[in-house]
Amino acid sequence: MQEQYRTVAREGVHESEINRSRFLCALAPAATEQEAQDFVARVRKEHPTASHNCFAYVIGADASVQKASDDGEPGGTAGVPMLQMLTRREVRYAVAVVTRYYGGVKLGAGGLIRAYGGVVGEALDEIGTVVRRKYRLATVTVDHQRAGKLENDLRATGRAVREVRYAESVTIGLGLPEADVDAFRSWLADATAGTATLELGGEAYGDA
């Protein structure tokens, strides 16, 4: 797994006008290829009269799935520059759809490439991106007496607490950067006088 990746902060739309053509770039995070395709289908449905609805998406922290479509624009002038903008900005798990309403002025191949790539770059700037870092999932089990203080201490030291469950004992689920696991184990032993247990799980990504 990659140590971290960048993705789109939220779903959003950015609009530009270039030589009387309207370009609307819709961006969204997408966890799977199916999610990306569903988003493309939704945008197409919202703009049935548009000249073109071109798209590009990158799925996987290592960018293992990449797809682009020119949707009727000359080959390589729309989807590919959009995809290149996403990969150049190191954006992953994201989908971009650029809807074009033709304004009567031809842009030429170079103009189209600049327009489609550019509007994706502007949308990324406006909507923003977030970094997600690789975490090791961990579960701390502790007695009720110490649970409240321990949870407060965890949050105060900036630990990513994911859930807290109360049963016979209290389990606190959290995310730990791999490099912090040993130091955290020592900290936990000190903080709970050795009464808490730490169980390590799989890996996941969380906000950095």
Tab-separated table of C-alpha atoms in Angstrom, residues 11-14 23-28 35-56 71 82 95-101:
chain	number	residue	atom	x	y	z
A	11	GLU	CA	-18.110	16.956	-4.657
A	12	GLY	CA	-18.362	20.267	-6.511
A	13	VAL	CA	-18.682	22.074	-9.847
A	14	HIS	CA	-16.517	24.800	-11.395
A	23	PHE	CA	-17.179	24.332	-19.653
A	24	LEU	CA	-18.526	22.893	-16.391
A	25	CYS	CA	-16.165	20.613	-14.478
A	26	ALA	CA	-17.885	18.362	-11.931
A	27	LEU	CA	-15.458	16.696	-9.511
A	28	ALA	CA	-16.143	14.022	-6.907
A	35	GLU	CA	-18.874	4.885	-8.105
A	36	ALA	CA	-16.956	6.868	-10.736
A	37	GLN	CA	-19.150	5.488	-13.545
A	38	ASP	CA	-22.332	6.229	-11.573
A	39	PHE	CA	-21.194	9.843	-11.111
A	40	VAL	CA	-20.491	10.179	-14.858
A	41	ALA	CA	-23.971	8.793	-15.632
A	42	ARG	CA	-25.562	11.226	-13.163
A	43	VAL	CA	-23.821	14.275	-14.674
A	44	ARG	CA	-24.795	13.141	-18.196
A	45	LYS	CA	-28.417	12.910	-17.050
A	46	GLU	CA	-28.237	16.455	-15.625
A	47	HIS	CA	-26.932	17.833	-18.956
A	48	PRO	CA	-28.740	15.923	-21.724
A	49	THR	CA	-28.512	18.859	-24.184
A	50	ALA	CA	-24.761	19.475	-23.730
A	51	SER	CA	-22.488	19.153	-26.773
A	52	HIS	CA	-20.156	16.809	-24.865
A	53	ASN	CA	-19.803	15.193	-21.421
A	54	CYS	CA	-16.151	14.091	-21.303
A	55	PHE	CA	-14.732	12.303	-18.275
A	56	ALA	CA	-11.618	10.968	-16.596
A	71	ASP	CA	-17.290	11.803	-25.806
A	82	MET	CA	-8.286	15.774	-18.035
A	95	VAL	CA	-13.634	11.417	-11.052
A	96	ALA	CA	-13.930	14.518	-13.249
A	97	VAL	CA	-16.668	15.181	-15.812
A	98	VAL	CA	-16.375	18.216	-18.068
A	99	THR	CA	-19.641	19.240	-19.705
A	100	ARG	CA	-19.257	21.491	-22.741
A	101	TYR	CA	-21.946	23.670	-24.260
